[in-house]
Tab-separated table of C-alpha atoms and ligand atoms in Angstrom:
chain	number	residue	atom	x	y	z
A	1	MET	CA	-41.424	-103.524	61.882
A	2	ILE	CA	-43.526	-104.649	58.926
A	3	GLU	CA	-41.528	-102.222	56.616
A	4	LYS	CA	-38.363	-103.801	57.801
A	5	PHE	CA	-39.543	-107.363	57.068
A	6	LYS	CA	-40.539	-106.110	53.555
A	7	ASN	CA	-37.131	-104.298	52.939
A	8	THR	CA	-35.179	-107.492	53.728
A	9	ALA	CA	-37.661	-109.647	51.674
A	10	ASN	CA	-37.363	-107.201	48.733
A	11	PHE	CA	-33.515	-107.198	48.829
A	12	LEU	CA	-33.685	-110.967	48.535
A	13	LEU	CA	-36.488	-111.014	45.951
A	14	GLU	CA	-34.677	-108.597	43.706
A	15	ARG	CA	-31.673	-110.906	43.648
A	16	VAL	CA	-33.228	-114.360	43.318
A	17	LYS	CA	-36.159	-113.197	41.175
A	18	PHE	CA	-38.548	-115.874	42.334
A	19	GLN	CA	-40.960	-116.453	45.292
A	20	PRO	CA	-40.237	-119.661	47.322
A	21	GLU	CA	-43.147	-121.621	48.418
A	22	VAL	CA	-41.530	-123.529	51.110
A	23	GLY	CA	-39.240	-122.173	54.013
A	24	ILE	CA	-36.911	-124.630	55.801
A	25	ILE	CA	-34.970	-124.226	58.987
A	26	LEU	CA	-32.044	-126.502	59.476
A	27	GLY	CA	-31.005	-127.301	63.081
A	28	SER	CA	-27.640	-128.192	64.719
A	29	GLY	CA	-25.810	-130.711	62.491
A	30	LEU	CA	-28.634	-130.814	60.022
A	31	GLY	CA	-27.377	-128.318	57.509
A	32	GLY	CA	-26.694	-130.941	54.949
A	33	PHE	CA	-30.075	-130.734	53.433
A	34	ALA	CA	-29.058	-127.523	51.891
A	35	ASN	CA	-26.802	-129.402	49.566
A	36	LYS	CA	-29.823	-131.133	47.933
A	37	ILE	CA	-31.085	-127.703	46.894
A	38	GLU	CA	-30.760	-127.426	43.077
A	39	ASN	CA	-29.837	-124.231	41.299
A	40	SER	CA	-29.066	-122.661	44.496
A	41	ILE	CA	-28.312	-119.065	45.259
A	42	SER	CA	-27.130	-118.470	48.806
A	43	PHE	CA	-26.572	-115.373	51.016
A	44	ASP	CA	-24.406	-115.085	54.111
A	45	TYR	CA	-26.658	-113.676	56.840
A	46	LYS	CA	-24.176	-110.865	57.220
A	47	GLU	CA	-24.865	-109.632	53.721
A	48	ILE	CA	-28.698	-109.512	54.181
A	49	PRO	CA	-29.975	-106.169	55.499
A	50	ASP	CA	-31.375	-106.403	59.045
A	51	PHE	CA	-30.706	-110.043	59.319
A	52	PRO	CA	-29.154	-111.325	62.657
A	53	VAL	CA	-25.895	-113.209	62.660
A	54	SER	CA	-25.627	-116.578	64.416
A	55	THR	CA	-22.907	-117.435	66.924
A	56	VAL	CA	-23.082	-121.206	67.488
A	57	GLU	CA	-20.490	-123.494	66.195
A	58	GLY	CA	-22.027	-125.872	63.424
A	59	HIS	CA	-24.461	-123.249	62.223
A	60	SER	CA	-22.921	-121.699	59.189
A	61	GLY	CA	-25.401	-118.921	58.830
A	62	LYS	CA	-26.642	-118.979	55.237
A	63	LEU	CA	-29.909	-118.423	53.484
A	64	VAL	CA	-30.099	-120.833	50.449
A	65	PHE	CA	-32.659	-120.396	47.690
A	66	GLY	CA	-33.287	-122.937	44.968
A	67	ASN	CA	-35.364	-125.917	43.940
A	68	ILE	CA	-36.444	-129.220	45.428
A	69	GLY	CA	-37.906	-130.949	42.395
A	70	ASN	CA	-40.248	-128.413	40.906
A	71	LYS	CA	-40.882	-126.555	44.322
A	72	LYS	CA	-39.058	-123.311	44.971
A	73	VAL	CA	-37.656	-123.233	48.478
A	74	VAL	CA	-35.588	-121.145	50.848
A	75	ALA	CA	-33.593	-122.806	53.600
A	76	MET	CA	-31.894	-121.228	56.676
A	77	GLN	CA	-28.477	-123.060	57.368
A	78	GLY	CA	-28.171	-122.044	60.986
A	79	ARG	CA	-30.808	-120.472	63.116
A	80	PHE	CA	-31.055	-117.763	65.975
A	81	HIS	CA	-31.430	-119.024	69.474
A	82	PHE	CA	-32.968	-117.144	72.521
A	83	TYR	CA	-29.982	-118.523	74.591
A	84	GLU	CA	-27.625	-116.476	72.417
A	85	GLY	CA	-29.117	-113.452	73.988
A	86	TYR	CA	-31.414	-112.287	71.066
A	87	PRO	CA	-34.866	-111.002	71.804
A	88	MET	CA	-37.643	-113.112	70.525
A	89	GLN	CA	-38.300	-110.679	67.787
A	90	THR	CA	-34.902	-111.289	66.517
A	91	VAL	CA	-35.058	-115.018	66.891
A	92	THR	CA	-38.274	-115.035	64.728
A	93	TYR	CA	-37.238	-112.233	62.322
A	94	PRO	CA	-36.228	-114.613	59.371
A	95	VAL	CA	-39.720	-116.384	59.575
A	96	ARG	CA	-41.339	-112.974	59.242
A	97	VAL	CA	-39.254	-112.213	56.307
A	98	MET	CA	-40.063	-115.597	54.780
A	99	LYS	CA	-43.681	-114.807	54.933
A	100	PHE	CA	-42.991	-111.726	52.807
A	101	LEU	CA	-40.797	-113.883	50.504
A	102	GLY	CA	-44.125	-115.851	49.836
A	103	ILE	CA	-43.814	-119.053	51.735
A	104	LYS	CA	-46.872	-121.081	52.407
A	105	TYR	CA	-45.219	-123.891	54.252
A	106	LEU	CA	-42.391	-123.955	56.971
A	107	PHE	CA	-40.365	-127.144	57.624
A	108	VAL	CA	-38.422	-127.003	60.811
A	109	SER	CA	-35.766	-129.371	62.177
A	110	ASN	CA	-33.868	-129.634	65.472
A	111	ALA	CA	-31.557	-131.678	67.641
A	112	ALA	CA	-33.378	-132.702	70.801
A	113	GLY	CA	-32.959	-134.673	73.933
A	114	GLY	CA	-35.227	-137.774	74.356
A	115	LEU	CA	-37.433	-138.023	77.293
A	116	ASN	CA	-39.762	-140.817	76.137
A	117	PRO	CA	-38.140	-143.949	77.335
A	118	THR	CA	-38.868	-145.747	74.093
A	119	PHE	CA	-36.619	-143.205	72.068
A	120	LYS	CA	-33.017	-143.862	71.360
A	121	ALA	CA	-30.290	-141.604	70.236
A	122	GLY	CA	-30.403	-141.406	66.411
A	123	ASP	CA	-34.300	-141.685	66.201
A	124	LEU	CA	-36.255	-139.251	64.168
A	125	MET	CA	-39.473	-137.885	65.843
A	126	LEU	CA	-42.272	-136.173	63.949
A	127	ILE	CA	-43.355	-133.286	65.972
A	128	ASN	CA	-47.190	-133.284	66.478
A	129	ASP	CA	-47.387	-130.680	69.165
A	130	HIS	CA	-45.149	-128.596	71.331
A	131	ILE	CA	-44.942	-126.975	74.886
A	132	ASN	CA	-43.772	-123.434	75.044
A	133	PHE	CA	-41.491	-123.433	78.106
A	134	PHE	CA	-39.564	-120.415	77.078
A	135	PRO	CA	-39.865	-117.617	79.503
A	136	GLN	CA	-41.273	-115.507	76.768
A	137	ASN	CA	-43.855	-115.833	73.838
A	138	PRO	CA	-42.690	-114.328	70.613
A	139	LEU	CA	-46.138	-112.656	70.050
A	140	LEU	CA	-45.937	-110.511	73.327
A	141	GLY	CA	-46.393	-106.920	72.650
A	142	ARG	CA	-48.614	-105.052	70.039
A	143	ASN	CA	-50.361	-107.271	67.458
A	144	PHE	CA	-50.151	-106.369	63.768
A	145	ASP	CA	-53.493	-107.668	62.399
A	146	GLU	CA	-52.131	-107.726	58.993
A	147	LEU	CA	-49.689	-110.440	60.087
A	148	GLY	CA	-52.141	-112.564	62.096
A	149	PRO	CA	-54.604	-112.701	64.955
A	150	ARG	CA	-54.048	-111.437	68.490
A	151	PHE	CA	-54.949	-114.746	70.036
A	152	PRO	CA	-54.091	-117.414	67.583
A	153	ASP	CA	-55.719	-120.781	67.913
A	154	MET	CA	-52.990	-123.432	68.538
A	155	SER	CA	-55.075	-126.630	68.267
A	156	LYS	CA	-53.579	-127.750	64.946
A	157	THR	CA	-50.151	-126.006	64.947
A	158	TYR	CA	-48.403	-128.897	63.132
A	159	ALA	CA	-50.365	-129.486	59.968
A	160	PRO	CA	-52.247	-132.683	60.257
A	161	GLU	CA	-52.208	-133.433	56.545
A	162	LEU	CA	-48.422	-133.146	56.532
A	163	ILE	CA	-48.001	-135.537	59.368
A	164	VAL	CA	-49.988	-138.123	57.545
A	165	LYS	CA	-48.055	-137.843	54.438
A	166	ALA	CA	-44.720	-137.899	56.290
A	167	LYS	CA	-45.675	-141.192	57.977
A	168	GLU	CA	-46.397	-142.620	54.606
A	169	ILE	CA	-43.046	-141.545	53.187
A	170	ALA	CA	-41.237	-142.893	56.138
A	171	LYS	CA	-43.040	-146.199	55.824
A	172	ASN	CA	-42.353	-146.553	52.111
A	173	HIS	CA	-38.703	-145.927	52.636
A	174	ASN	CA	-38.282	-148.202	55.866
A	175	ILE	CA	-37.338	-145.186	57.991
A	176	LYS	CA	-38.350	-145.574	61.703
A	177	LEU	CA	-40.094	-142.374	62.760
A	178	GLN	CA	-41.176	-141.786	66.188
A	179	GLU	CA	-43.957	-139.148	66.920
A	180	GLY	CA	-44.471	-136.848	69.906
A	181	ILE	CA	-44.360	-133.525	71.674
A	182	TYR	CA	-41.342	-131.163	71.705
A	183	ILE	CA	-40.869	-129.016	74.698
A	184	GLY	CA	-38.876	-125.859	74.137
A	185	SER	CA	-36.905	-124.024	76.690
A	186	SER	CA	-34.347	-121.305	76.773
A	187	GLY	CA	-31.201	-123.406	77.538
A	188	PRO	CA	-28.145	-122.993	77.271
A	189	THR	CA	-27.832	-125.419	80.163
A	190	LEU	CA	-28.923	-128.918	79.344
A	191	GLU	CA	-31.370	-130.268	81.767
A	192	THR	CA	-30.700	-131.556	85.150
A	193	PRO	CA	-31.932	-135.165	85.806
A	194	ALA	CA	-34.779	-133.503	87.734
A	195	GLU	CA	-35.633	-131.338	84.853
A	196	TYR	CA	-35.572	-134.131	82.530
A	197	ARG	CA	-38.096	-136.081	84.851
A	198	PHE	CA	-40.209	-132.894	85.067
A	199	PHE	CA	-40.547	-132.328	81.419
A	200	LYS	CA	-41.368	-136.014	80.894
A	201	SER	CA	-43.959	-135.844	83.525
A	202	ILE	CA	-45.761	-132.771	81.895
A	203	GLY	CA	-46.116	-134.664	78.642
A	204	ALA	CA	-43.177	-134.016	76.539
A	205	ASP	CA	-41.330	-136.652	74.415
A	206	VAL	CA	-38.188	-134.542	73.508
A	207	THR	CA	-36.609	-131.404	74.706
A	208	GLY	CA	-34.701	-128.713	73.030
A	209	MET	CA	-33.737	-124.951	72.903
A	210	SER	CA	-35.238	-123.832	69.641
A	211	THR	CA	-38.151	-124.267	67.161
A	212	VAL	CA	-41.082	-123.175	69.320
A	213	PRO	CA	-40.667	-119.445	68.841
A	214	GLU	CA	-40.337	-119.901	65.028
A	215	VAL	CA	-43.310	-122.240	64.809
A	216	ILE	CA	-45.531	-119.823	66.848
A	217	VAL	CA	-44.661	-116.899	64.512
A	218	ALA	CA	-45.140	-119.021	61.385
A	219	HIS	CA	-48.458	-120.378	62.609
A	220	HIS	CA	-49.560	-116.835	63.657
A	221	MET	CA	-49.223	-115.797	59.960
A	222	GLY	CA	-51.189	-118.750	58.653
A	223	ILE	CA	-48.161	-120.722	57.413
A	224	LYS	CA	-48.532	-124.537	57.562
A	225	VAL	CA	-45.793	-126.057	59.657
A	226	PHE	CA	-43.992	-129.482	59.572
A	227	GLY	CA	-41.350	-130.463	62.183
A	228	ILE	CA	-38.905	-133.138	62.767
A	229	SER	CA	-36.623	-133.647	65.920
A	230	VAL	CA	-33.473	-135.722	65.719
A	231	VAL	CA	-33.051	-137.422	69.086
A	232	THR	CA	-29.321	-136.866	69.727
A	233	ASN	CA	-29.217	-138.076	73.306
A	234	THR	CA	-31.538	-139.261	75.938
A	235	ALA	CA	-32.569	-138.464	79.538
A	236	THR	CA	-31.699	-142.046	80.427
A	237	PRO	CA	-28.102	-142.037	79.278
A	238	SER	CA	-26.427	-145.111	77.903
A	239	THR	CA	-22.983	-143.720	78.396
A	240	PRO	CA	-21.108	-144.518	81.601
A	241	ASP	CA	-20.728	-140.913	82.521
A	242	GLY	CA	-24.244	-139.998	81.409
A	243	GLU	CA	-23.214	-136.508	80.127
A	244	THR	CA	-24.210	-134.812	77.036
A	245	THR	CA	-21.824	-132.682	74.761
A	246	HIS	CA	-22.558	-130.289	71.980
A	247	GLU	CA	-20.149	-132.334	69.946
A	248	GLU	CA	-22.135	-135.444	70.567
A	249	VAL	CA	-25.377	-133.729	69.637
A	250	GLN	CA	-23.892	-132.624	66.275
A	251	ASN	CA	-22.378	-136.013	65.561
A	252	VAL	CA	-25.504	-137.938	66.082
A	253	ALA	CA	-27.426	-135.327	64.171
A	254	GLY	CA	-25.007	-135.632	61.272
A	255	THR	CA	-25.496	-139.461	61.169
A	256	VAL	CA	-29.234	-139.366	60.758
A	257	GLU	CA	-29.511	-136.157	58.687
A	258	PRO	CA	-29.748	-138.173	55.454
A	259	GLN	CA	-32.944	-139.778	56.600
A	260	MET	CA	-34.462	-136.506	57.844
A	261	THR	CA	-33.345	-135.060	54.401
A	262	LEU	CA	-35.133	-137.789	52.580
A	263	ILE	CA	-38.333	-137.202	54.416
A	264	PHE	CA	-38.140	-133.439	53.889
A	265	ASN	CA	-37.398	-133.834	50.217
A	266	GLU	CA	-40.221	-136.290	49.377
A	267	LEU	CA	-42.704	-134.346	51.404
A	268	ILE	CA	-41.818	-131.064	49.740
A	269	LYS	CA	-42.043	-132.627	46.215
A	270	SER	CA	-45.536	-133.925	47.116
A	271	LEU	CA	-47.020	-130.583	48.212
B	1	HPA	N1	-31.761	-130.969	76.019
B	1	HPA	C1	-32.024	-129.660	75.401
B	1	HPA	N2	-31.625	-129.438	74.146
B	1	HPA	C2	-31.048	-130.382	73.471
B	1	HPA	C3	-30.812	-131.586	73.947
B	1	HPA	C4	-31.129	-131.864	75.365
B	1	HPA	O1	-30.884	-132.978	75.906
B	1	HPA	N3	-30.117	-132.436	73.034
B	1	HPA	C5	-29.996	-131.593	72.051
B	1	HPA	N4	-30.538	-130.400	72.237
């Protein structure tokens, strides 16, 4: 496995000729951040050896290298979801590769459903913790000690110093930023009303179908993680029919994407 991660990373490093310090994963409808990357060099996932290919609409499937200010970054425009049928090892493959590219930080974003009754569609939420409600953990199986420990401590999975800085940035730019806990489950079904209530009752503020596997794997390898959820819909719907569509999720995400981009940008420059 490790040889495979290294091979994929070396293929990319030989072409871009620099090591990125920050990895970024852009969620549904949030790919616009990649346009802010200067001097960019991008790769379609399908041209990268051993990289999976994404199947969801709105995920274009590109790895974009370049600069944000004086920081070297690599961004995934489109991620791999467990609900697409990939094993956890595949879902998290790009994060393992990013480690071998040299990243020290991973910034993750996602579209999520709001459970906290004070959240509205269009809010941004800083992720300060998560609940892994996937039926699997991406670290199941043999542990490779050169990657990270068998039993990783998860008490500070989302880097506290980045949370502090992000709050300052949001305040300085008058961006409303909620804070809370992301629960990740497999999907692809959205939650029933009973499931929304259940997730809320066990302490989650937003719910989604991604992020947790990648964050666990990054944290396992000692990468500092920062995450933002875009609340695209709520468990207490304001629409008369109360239904959630993928189109709505993407539209709302697209509307607030500039604010999320601003926070990511400023935070990366401050590292
Ligand atoms: N549930 C799960 N995943 C989601 C949701 C939701 O309500 N909205 C966006 N992604």
